[in-house]
């Protein structure tokens, strides 16, 4: 005897799937992509990015962290759909690359995400981060700093997301250290930011939330536009002791995307 109830359950389930899928697509379409770099060319798109060159001198020797590397254009490569920042050691000189969107793109509030593959080795310090647009007027840390992803080779199984503010005298106080199971794989790192809170994600899972009850210019300098930075430092205060046998190493970035709001539509 044919079981009509089973057929009805299947049809009902399928219709529910279509409804949920349609709702999900509608919600995702509400989140507008406002800026991105997919790194699909053969050179860095200098309409999007600037090179930050040298050793930081004379204004910020060692980039403020006693870092020995010199940043060059030559250590940046765009090929096969990704950005590659190479750290090298030649003739006792460390070189790497640092790029920023300062003066070319900044935004106030939204969801920023990058897909990243980390290098390997003690002494490396790749980062995906943001600085306040007003840094030249008010200085650091009053401008605010948002470290969406920082990794150091001396602590290879850990990942850091942090905020730096005037209230903390620039020190890493508002921070979260999380376990990174496979640092040789591709991972996504993201930040969802508005006037009330900043939420950090890794692989679409929330890892840290900063939402002070009382917000001032000193503890929440994030009510203004910020620009994006990608770099790989070598050594320094946070990078630590350098293992010279690891070079060359590559920090690889598949894309950087900025949306008006969180496309994951998580309940925040």
PDB file of C-alpha atoms in Angstrom:
ATOM      1  CA  UNK A   1       0.000   0.000   0.000  1.00  0.00           C
ATOM      2  CA  UNK A   2       1.454   3.413  -1.014  1.00  0.00           C
ATOM      3  CA  UNK A   3       2.262   5.707   1.895  1.00  0.00           C
ATOM      4  CA  UNK A   4       0.915   9.149   0.873  1.00  0.00           C
ATOM      5  CA  UNK A   5       2.021  10.634   4.187  1.00  0.00           C
ATOM      6  CA  UNK A   6       5.673   9.956   3.304  1.00  0.00           C
ATOM      7  CA  UNK A   7       5.229  11.746  -0.013  1.00  0.00           C
ATOM      8  CA  UNK A   8       3.615  14.724   1.710  1.00  0.00           C
ATOM      9  CA  UNK A   9       6.468  14.902   4.228  1.00  0.00           C
ATOM     10  CA  UNK A  10       9.007  14.899   1.414  1.00  0.00           C
ATOM     11  CA  UNK A  11       7.143  17.628  -0.513  1.00  0.00           C
ATOM     12  CA  UNK A  12       6.752  19.741   2.628  1.00  0.00           C
ATOM     13  CA  UNK A  13      10.414  19.341   3.449  1.00  0.00           C
ATOM     14  CA  UNK A  14      11.467  20.295  -0.074  1.00  0.00           C
ATOM     15  CA  UNK A  15       9.243  23.378  -0.064  1.00  0.00           C
ATOM     16  CA  UNK A  16      10.690  24.428   3.282  1.00  0.00           C
ATOM     17  CA  UNK A  17      14.208  24.027   1.844  1.00  0.00           C
ATOM     18  CA  UNK A  18      13.301  26.294  -1.087  1.00  0.00           C
ATOM     19  CA  UNK A  19      11.847  28.916   1.251  1.00  0.00           C
ATOM     20  CA  UNK A  20      14.906  28.908   3.513  1.00  0.00           C
ATOM     21  CA  UNK A  21      17.280  29.022   0.550  1.00  0.00           C
ATOM     22  CA  UNK A  22      15.367  31.944  -0.939  1.00  0.00           C
ATOM     23  CA  UNK A  23      15.441  33.809   2.377  1.00  0.00           C
ATOM     24  CA  UNK A  24      19.171  33.197   2.736  1.00  0.00           C
ATOM     25  CA  UNK A  25      19.856  34.496  -0.773  1.00  0.00           C
ATOM     26  CA  UNK A  26      17.679  37.541  -0.108  1.00  0.00           C
ATOM     27  CA  UNK A  27      19.523  38.312   3.130  1.00  0.00           C
ATOM     28  CA  UNK A  28      22.914  37.906   1.459  1.00  0.00           C
ATOM     29  CA  UNK A  29      21.900  40.192  -1.405  1.00  0.00           C
ATOM     30  CA  UNK A  30      21.169  42.908   1.155  1.00  0.00           C
ATOM     31  CA  UNK A  31      24.864  43.027   2.050  1.00  0.00           C
ATOM     32  CA  UNK A  32      26.491  45.107  -0.674  1.00  0.00           C
ATOM     33  CA  UNK A  33      30.121  44.590  -1.624  1.00  0.00           C
ATOM     34  CA  UNK A  34      31.581  48.107  -1.562  1.00  0.00           C
ATOM     35  CA  UNK A  35      35.260  47.391  -2.276  1.00  0.00           C
ATOM     36  CA  UNK A  36      37.467  44.411  -3.054  1.00  0.00           C
ATOM     37  CA  UNK A  37      40.744  43.278  -4.501  1.00  0.00           C
ATOM     38  CA  UNK A  38      40.756  39.726  -5.858  1.00  0.00           C
ATOM     39  CA  UNK A  39      44.420  39.910  -6.948  1.00  0.00           C
ATOM     40  CA  UNK A  40      43.587  38.493 -10.371  1.00  0.00           C
ATOM     41  CA  UNK A  41      46.172  40.470 -12.316  1.00  0.00           C
ATOM     42  CA  UNK A  42      49.929  40.186 -12.674  1.00  0.00           C
ATOM     43  CA  UNK A  43      50.912  43.304 -10.717  1.00  0.00           C
ATOM     44  CA  UNK A  44      49.649  45.051  -7.619  1.00  0.00           C
ATOM     45  CA  UNK A  45      46.706  47.333  -8.392  1.00  0.00           C
ATOM     46  CA  UNK A  46      48.099  50.708  -7.373  1.00  0.00           C
ATOM     47  CA  UNK A  47      44.664  52.271  -7.726  1.00  0.00           C
ATOM     48  CA  UNK A  48      43.876  50.324  -4.551  1.00  0.00           C
ATOM     49  CA  UNK A  49      47.207  50.100  -2.740  1.00  0.00           C
ATOM     50  CA  UNK A  50      50.295  52.074  -1.800  1.00  0.00           C
ATOM     51  CA  UNK A  51      53.690  50.610  -1.030  1.00  0.00           C
ATOM     52  CA  UNK A  52      55.172  51.554   2.325  1.00  0.00           C
ATOM     53  CA  UNK A  53      58.924  51.398   1.781  1.00  0.00           C
ATOM     54  CA  UNK A  54      62.110  51.378   3.816  1.00  0.00           C
ATOM     55  CA  UNK A  55      62.870  50.801   7.489  1.00  0.00           C
ATOM     56  CA  UNK A  56      60.550  53.420   8.948  1.00  0.00           C
ATOM     57  CA  UNK A  57      63.257  56.046   9.463  1.00  0.00           C
ATOM     58  CA  UNK A  58      63.503  58.860  10.231  1.00  0.00           C
ATOM     59  CA  UNK A  59      60.036  59.165  11.765  1.00  0.00           C
ATOM     60  CA  UNK A  60      59.472  55.582  12.959  1.00  0.00           C
ATOM     61  CA  UNK A  61      62.719  53.617  12.799  1.00  0.00           C
ATOM     62  CA  UNK A  62      62.137  49.885  13.088  1.00  0.00           C
ATOM     63  CA  UNK A  63      58.454  50.614  12.448  1.00  0.00           C
ATOM     64  CA  UNK A  64      57.970  51.340  16.136  1.00  0.00           C
ATOM     65  CA  UNK A  65      58.653  47.722  17.100  1.00  0.00           C
ATOM     66  CA  UNK A  66      62.423  47.310  16.575  1.00  0.00           C
ATOM     67  CA  UNK A  67      61.817  45.400  13.348  1.00  0.00           C
ATOM     68  CA  UNK A  68      64.962  44.891  11.225  1.00  0.00           C
ATOM     69  CA  UNK A  69      63.325  44.322   7.832  1.00  0.00           C
ATOM     70  CA  UNK A  70      63.357  46.775   4.947  1.00  0.00           C
ATOM     71  CA  UNK A  71      60.134  46.993   2.953  1.00  0.00           C
ATOM     72  CA  UNK A  72      60.490  46.952  -0.843  1.00  0.00           C
ATOM     73  CA  UNK A  73      58.234  46.756  -3.889  1.00  0.00           C
ATOM     74  CA  UNK A  74      60.166  43.762  -5.166  1.00  0.00           C
ATOM     75  CA  UNK A  75      58.971  41.583  -2.283  1.00  0.00           C
ATOM     76  CA  UNK A  76      55.374  41.904  -3.508  1.00  0.00           C
ATOM     77  CA  UNK A  77      54.093  39.528  -6.184  1.00  0.00           C
ATOM     78  CA  UNK A  78      50.651  39.097  -7.738  1.00  0.00           C
ATOM     79  CA  UNK A  79      50.204  35.834  -9.642  1.00  0.00           C
ATOM     80  CA  UNK A  80      47.785  32.927 -10.047  1.00  0.00           C
ATOM     81  CA  UNK A  81      44.996  34.878  -8.373  1.00  0.00           C
ATOM     82  CA  UNK A  82      46.767  35.727  -5.117  1.00  0.00           C
ATOM     83  CA  UNK A  83      48.936  38.384  -3.518  1.00  0.00           C
ATOM     84  CA  UNK A  84      52.250  37.063  -2.255  1.00  0.00           C
ATOM     85  CA  UNK A  85      54.392  38.959   0.234  1.00  0.00           C
ATOM     86  CA  UNK A  86      57.857  37.422   0.368  1.00  0.00           C
ATOM     87  CA  UNK A  87      60.221  37.695   3.323  1.00  0.00           C
ATOM     88  CA  UNK A  88      63.849  37.205   2.321  1.00  0.00           C
ATOM     89  CA  UNK A  89      67.334  37.273   3.794  1.00  0.00           C
ATOM     90  CA  UNK A  90      70.229  38.284   1.552  1.00  0.00           C
ATOM     91  CA  UNK A  91      73.638  39.624   2.539  1.00  0.00           C
ATOM     92  CA  UNK A  92      72.477  39.787   6.175  1.00  0.00           C
ATOM     93  CA  UNK A  93      69.591  42.102   5.222  1.00  0.00           C
ATOM     94  CA  UNK A  94      65.954  41.152   5.824  1.00  0.00           C
ATOM     95  CA  UNK A  95      63.440  42.377   3.255  1.00  0.00           C
ATOM     96  CA  UNK A  96      59.671  42.091   3.026  1.00  0.00           C
ATOM     97  CA  UNK A  97      56.684  44.150   1.895  1.00  0.00           C
ATOM     98  CA  UNK A  98      53.968  46.346   3.357  1.00  0.00           C
ATOM     99  CA  UNK A  99      50.988  47.731   1.432  1.00  0.00           C
ATOM    100  CA  UNK A 100      48.155  50.026   2.526  1.00  0.00           C
ATOM    101  CA  UNK A 101      45.008  51.615   1.110  1.00  0.00           C
ATOM    102  CA  UNK A 102      45.753  54.949   2.820  1.00  0.00           C
ATOM    103  CA  UNK A 103      44.525  57.834   0.672  1.00  0.00           C
ATOM    104  CA  UNK A 104      42.918  55.433  -1.824  1.00  0.00           C
ATOM    105  CA  UNK A 105      40.260  53.598   0.164  1.00  0.00           C
ATOM    106  CA  UNK A 106      38.922  53.882   3.677  1.00  0.00           C
ATOM    107  CA  UNK A 107      35.559  53.087   5.221  1.00  0.00           C
ATOM    108  CA  UNK A 108      33.537  53.650   8.354  1.00  0.00           C
ATOM    109  CA  UNK A 109      31.601  50.598   9.574  1.00  0.00           C
ATOM    110  CA  UNK A 110      30.998  47.368   7.699  1.00  0.00           C
ATOM    111  CA  UNK A 111      32.353  43.856   7.331  1.00  0.00           C
ATOM    112  CA  UNK A 112      35.893  43.245   6.078  1.00  0.00           C
ATOM    113  CA  UNK A 113      37.226  39.784   5.228  1.00  0.00           C
ATOM    114  CA  UNK A 114      40.360  38.220   3.773  1.00  0.00           C
ATOM    115  CA  UNK A 115      41.337  34.668   2.874  1.00  0.00           C
ATOM    116  CA  UNK A 116      44.909  34.039   3.945  1.00  0.00           C
ATOM    117  CA  UNK A 117      47.609  31.384   3.942  1.00  0.00           C
ATOM    118  CA  UNK A 118      50.351  31.901   6.507  1.00  0.00           C
ATOM    119  CA  UNK A 119      54.113  31.385   6.159  1.00  0.00           C
ATOM    120  CA  UNK A 120      56.199  29.175   8.453  1.00  0.00           C
ATOM    121  CA  UNK A 121      59.113  29.899  10.735  1.00  0.00           C
ATOM    122  CA  UNK A 122      60.251  31.642  13.897  1.00  0.00           C
ATOM    123  CA  UNK A 123      60.659  35.368  13.547  1.00  0.00           C
ATOM    124  CA  UNK A 124      57.872  35.970  11.017  1.00  0.00           C
ATOM    125  CA  UNK A 125      54.998  38.317  11.822  1.00  0.00           C
ATOM    126  CA  UNK A 126      52.324  38.635   9.081  1.00  0.00           C
ATOM    127  CA  UNK A 127      49.304  40.847   9.724  1.00  0.00           C
ATOM    128  CA  UNK A 128      45.964  41.970   8.281  1.00  0.00           C
ATOM    129  CA  UNK A 129      44.930  45.177  10.040  1.00  0.00           C
ATOM    130  CA  UNK A 130      43.519  48.709   9.946  1.00  0.00           C
ATOM    131  CA  UNK A 131      44.499  52.182  11.151  1.00  0.00           C
ATOM    132  CA  UNK A 132      42.421  55.309  11.666  1.00  0.00           C
ATOM    133  CA  UNK A 133      42.414  57.684   8.707  1.00  0.00           C
ATOM    134  CA  UNK A 134      43.258  60.566  11.053  1.00  0.00           C
ATOM    135  CA  UNK A 135      46.618  59.113  12.124  1.00  0.00           C
ATOM    136  CA  UNK A 136      48.581  62.005  10.594  1.00  0.00           C
ATOM    137  CA  UNK A 137      46.536  64.515  12.580  1.00  0.00           C
ATOM    138  CA  UNK A 138      46.258  62.821  15.997  1.00  0.00           C
ATOM    139  CA  UNK A 139      49.017  60.195  15.924  1.00  0.00           C
ATOM    140  CA  UNK A 140      49.066  56.631  17.175  1.00  0.00           C
ATOM    141  CA  UNK A 141      47.428  55.186  19.294  1.00  0.00           C
ATOM    142  CA  UNK A 142      44.829  57.967  19.449  1.00  0.00           C
ATOM    143  CA  UNK A 143      43.833  57.122  15.864  1.00  0.00           C
ATOM    144  CA  UNK A 144      43.018  53.541  16.866  1.00  0.00           C
ATOM    145  CA  UNK A 145      44.293  50.251  15.485  1.00  0.00           C
ATOM    146  CA  UNK A 146      42.318  47.115  14.583  1.00  0.00           C
ATOM    147  CA  UNK A 147      44.386  43.938  14.210  1.00  0.00           C
ATOM    148  CA  UNK A 148      42.075  41.526  12.414  1.00  0.00           C
ATOM    149  CA  UNK A 149      44.785  38.875  12.141  1.00  0.00           C
ATOM    150  CA  UNK A 150      48.280  38.688  13.564  1.00  0.00           C
ATOM    151  CA  UNK A 151      50.424  35.574  13.685  1.00  0.00           C
ATOM    152  CA  UNK A 152      53.959  35.044  14.929  1.00  0.00           C
ATOM    153  CA  UNK A 153      56.139  32.070  14.058  1.00  0.00           C
ATOM    154  CA  UNK A 154      57.385  31.626  17.624  1.00  0.00           C
ATOM    155  CA  UNK A 155      53.804  30.696  18.630  1.00  0.00           C
ATOM    156  CA  UNK A 156      52.729  28.894  15.477  1.00  0.00           C
ATOM    157  CA  UNK A 157      49.542  27.314  16.857  1.00  0.00           C
ATOM    158  CA  UNK A 158      48.073  30.627  17.990  1.00  0.00           C
ATOM    159  CA  UNK A 159      46.352  33.533  16.327  1.00  0.00           C
ATOM    160  CA  UNK A 160      45.848  37.040  17.693  1.00  0.00           C
ATOM    161  CA  UNK A 161      43.077  39.601  17.208  1.00  0.00           C
ATOM    162  CA  UNK A 162      43.623  42.887  19.025  1.00  0.00           C
ATOM    163  CA  UNK A 163      42.678  46.536  19.437  1.00  0.00           C
ATOM    164  CA  UNK A 164      44.992  49.399  20.341  1.00  0.00           C
ATOM    165  CA  UNK A 165      43.648  52.646  21.786  1.00  0.00           C
ATOM    166  CA  UNK A 166      44.740  55.724  23.694  1.00  0.00           C
ATOM    167  CA  UNK A 167      43.012  54.327  26.796  1.00  0.00           C
ATOM    168  CA  UNK A 168      45.442  51.396  26.800  1.00  0.00           C
ATOM    169  CA  UNK A 169      48.398  53.690  25.998  1.00  0.00           C
ATOM    170  CA  UNK A 170      48.710  51.692  22.788  1.00  0.00           C
ATOM    171  CA  UNK A 171      49.339  48.449  24.659  1.00  0.00           C
ATOM    172  CA  UNK A 172      47.669  45.205  23.623  1.00  0.00           C
ATOM    173  CA  UNK A 173      44.937  45.070  26.277  1.00  0.00           C
ATOM    174  CA  UNK A 174      41.773  44.311  24.311  1.00  0.00           C
ATOM    175  CA  UNK A 175      42.939  41.123  22.651  1.00  0.00           C
ATOM    176  CA  UNK A 176      42.119  37.457  22.075  1.00  0.00           C
ATOM    177  CA  UNK A 177      44.517  34.580  21.490  1.00  0.00           C
ATOM    178  CA  UNK A 178      42.949  31.562  19.812  1.00  0.00           C
ATOM    179  CA  UNK A 179      44.202  28.117  18.821  1.00  0.00           C
ATOM    180  CA  UNK A 180      44.985  27.617  15.132  1.00  0.00           C
ATOM    181  CA  UNK A 181      44.808  23.921  14.334  1.00  0.00           C
ATOM    182  CA  UNK A 182      46.379  23.977  10.868  1.00  0.00           C
ATOM    183  CA  UNK A 183      48.448  27.054  10.108  1.00  0.00           C
ATOM    184  CA  UNK A 184      49.455  25.707   6.691  1.00  0.00           C
ATOM    185  CA  UNK A 185      45.870  25.788   5.358  1.00  0.00           C
ATOM    186  CA  UNK A 186      43.803  28.632   3.942  1.00  0.00           C
ATOM    187  CA  UNK A 187      41.627  30.437   6.503  1.00  0.00           C
ATOM    188  CA  UNK A 188      39.306  33.442   6.400  1.00  0.00           C
ATOM    189  CA  UNK A 189      39.706  36.300   8.862  1.00  0.00           C
ATOM    190  CA  UNK A 190      37.088  39.001   9.272  1.00  0.00           C
ATOM    191  CA  UNK A 191      35.874  41.935  11.323  1.00  0.00           C
ATOM    192  CA  UNK A 192      32.292  43.195  11.675  1.00  0.00           C
ATOM    193  CA  UNK A 193      32.348  46.786  12.886  1.00  0.00           C
ATOM    194  CA  UNK A 194      29.790  49.412  13.820  1.00  0.00           C
ATOM    195  CA  UNK A 195      29.453  52.326  16.247  1.00  0.00           C
ATOM    196  CA  UNK A 196      28.578  49.977  19.129  1.00  0.00           C
ATOM    197  CA  UNK A 197      30.966  47.013  18.825  1.00  0.00           C
ATOM    198  CA  UNK A 198      33.673  45.227  16.879  1.00  0.00           C
ATOM    199  CA  UNK A 199      33.412  41.462  16.308  1.00  0.00           C
ATOM    200  CA  UNK A 200      36.236  39.298  14.970  1.00  0.00           C
ATOM    201  CA  UNK A 201      35.753  36.049  13.033  1.00  0.00           C
ATOM    202  CA  UNK A 202      37.903  33.179  11.845  1.00  0.00           C
ATOM    203  CA  UNK A 203      36.401  30.817   9.277  1.00  0.00           C
ATOM    204  CA  UNK A 204      32.974  32.387   9.905  1.00  0.00           C
ATOM    205  CA  UNK A 205      33.082  31.691  13.652  1.00  0.00           C
ATOM    206  CA  UNK A 206      33.162  34.527  16.179  1.00  0.00           C
ATOM    207  CA  UNK A 207      36.391  34.590  18.205  1.00  0.00           C
ATOM    208  CA  UNK A 208      36.286  37.944  20.017  1.00  0.00           C
ATOM    209  CA  UNK A 209      33.912  40.833  20.665  1.00  0.00           C
ATOM    210  CA  UNK A 210      34.729  44.318  21.954  1.00  0.00           C
ATOM    211  CA  UNK A 211      31.763  46.394  23.121  1.00  0.00           C
ATOM    212  CA  UNK A 212      32.585  48.727  26.013  1.00  0.00           C
ATOM    213  CA  UNK A 213      29.512  49.996  27.825  1.00  0.00           C
ATOM    214  CA  UNK A 214      30.800  53.550  27.869  1.00  0.00           C
ATOM    215  CA  UNK A 215      32.521  54.700  24.702  1.00  0.00           C
ATOM    216  CA  UNK A 216      34.911  57.630  24.555  1.00  0.00           C
ATOM    217  CA  UNK A 217      37.432  58.873  22.007  1.00  0.00           C
ATOM    218  CA  UNK A 218      40.124  57.224  24.120  1.00  0.00           C
ATOM    219  CA  UNK A 219      38.646  53.731  24.522  1.00  0.00           C
ATOM    220  CA  UNK A 220      36.619  53.564  21.288  1.00  0.00           C
ATOM    221  CA  UNK A 221      38.296  55.692  18.589  1.00  0.00           C
ATOM    222  CA  UNK A 222      36.476  53.627  15.970  1.00  0.00           C
ATOM    223  CA  UNK A 223      33.711  56.077  15.024  1.00  0.00           C
ATOM    224  CA  UNK A 224      35.652  57.298  12.001  1.00  0.00           C
ATOM    225  CA  UNK A 225      37.046  55.929   8.717  1.00  0.00           C
ATOM    226  CA  UNK A 226      39.875  53.367   8.740  1.00  0.00           C
ATOM    227  CA  UNK A 227      42.192  52.143   6.003  1.00  0.00           C
ATOM    228  CA  UNK A 228      43.618  48.654   5.380  1.00  0.00           C
ATOM    229  CA  UNK A 229      47.151  47.282   5.732  1.00  0.00           C
ATOM    230  CA  UNK A 230      48.818  43.991   4.771  1.00  0.00           C
ATOM    231  CA  UNK A 231      52.418  43.293   5.718  1.00  0.00           C
ATOM    232  CA  UNK A 232      54.879  40.723   6.974  1.00  0.00           C
ATOM    233  CA  UNK A 233      57.347  41.956   9.564  1.00  0.00           C
ATOM    234  CA  UNK A 234      60.462  40.068  10.621  1.00  0.00           C
ATOM    235  CA  UNK A 235      61.489  39.849  14.274  1.00  0.00           C
ATOM    236  CA  UNK A 236      60.866  42.880  16.416  1.00  0.00           C
ATOM    237  CA  UNK A 237      59.185  43.196  19.786  1.00  0.00           C
ATOM    238  CA  UNK A 238      56.374  40.786  18.921  1.00  0.00           C
ATOM    239  CA  UNK A 239      57.962  38.691  16.175  1.00  0.00           C
ATOM    240  CA  UNK A 240      60.803  37.687  18.478  1.00  0.00           C
ATOM    241  CA  UNK A 241      63.979  35.768  17.714  1.00  0.00           C
ATOM    242  CA  UNK A 242      64.580  35.059  14.027  1.00  0.00           C
ATOM    243  CA  UNK A 243      65.558  31.666  12.630  1.00  0.00           C
ATOM    244  CA  UNK A 244      67.664  32.585   9.602  1.00  0.00           C
ATOM    245  CA  UNK A 245      67.361  29.102   8.088  1.00  0.00           C
ATOM    246  CA  UNK A 246      63.662  29.566   7.206  1.00  0.00           C
ATOM    247  CA  UNK A 247      64.039  32.090   4.377  1.00  0.00           C
ATOM    248  CA  UNK A 248      62.523  32.733   1.919  1.00  0.00           C
ATOM    249  CA  UNK A 249      58.934  32.599   3.199  1.00  0.00           C
ATOM    250  CA  UNK A 250      55.633  33.743   1.682  1.00  0.00           C
ATOM    251  CA  UNK A 251      52.482  35.274   3.156  1.00  0.00           C
ATOM    252  CA  UNK A 252      49.667  34.662   0.656  1.00  0.00           C
ATOM    253  CA  UNK A 253      46.353  36.530   0.324  1.00  0.00           C
ATOM    254  CA  UNK A 254      43.525  35.343  -1.922  1.00  0.00           C
ATOM    255  CA  UNK A 255      41.319  38.429  -1.596  1.00  0.00           C
ATOM    256  CA  UNK A 256      40.287  41.374   0.573  1.00  0.00           C
ATOM    257  CA  UNK A 257      36.575  42.305   0.549  1.00  0.00           C
ATOM    258  CA  UNK A 258      34.588  45.012   2.297  1.00  0.00           C
ATOM    259  CA  UNK A 259      30.793  44.799   2.628  1.00  0.00           C
ATOM    260  CA  UNK A 260      28.280  47.301   3.960  1.00  0.00           C
ATOM    261  CA  UNK A 261      27.178  44.685   6.501  1.00  0.00           C
ATOM    262  CA  UNK A 262      27.908  41.122   7.554  1.00  0.00           C
ATOM    263  CA  UNK A 263      26.989  38.766   4.658  1.00  0.00           C
ATOM    264  CA  UNK A 264      26.838  35.864   7.120  1.00  0.00           C
ATOM    265  CA  UNK A 265      23.806  37.490   8.751  1.00  0.00           C
ATOM    266  CA  UNK A 266      24.753  36.272  12.209  1.00  0.00           C
ATOM    267  CA  UNK A 267      22.742  37.479  15.144  1.00  0.00           C
ATOM    268  CA  UNK A 268      24.922  40.153  16.693  1.00  0.00           C
TER     269      UNK A 268
END
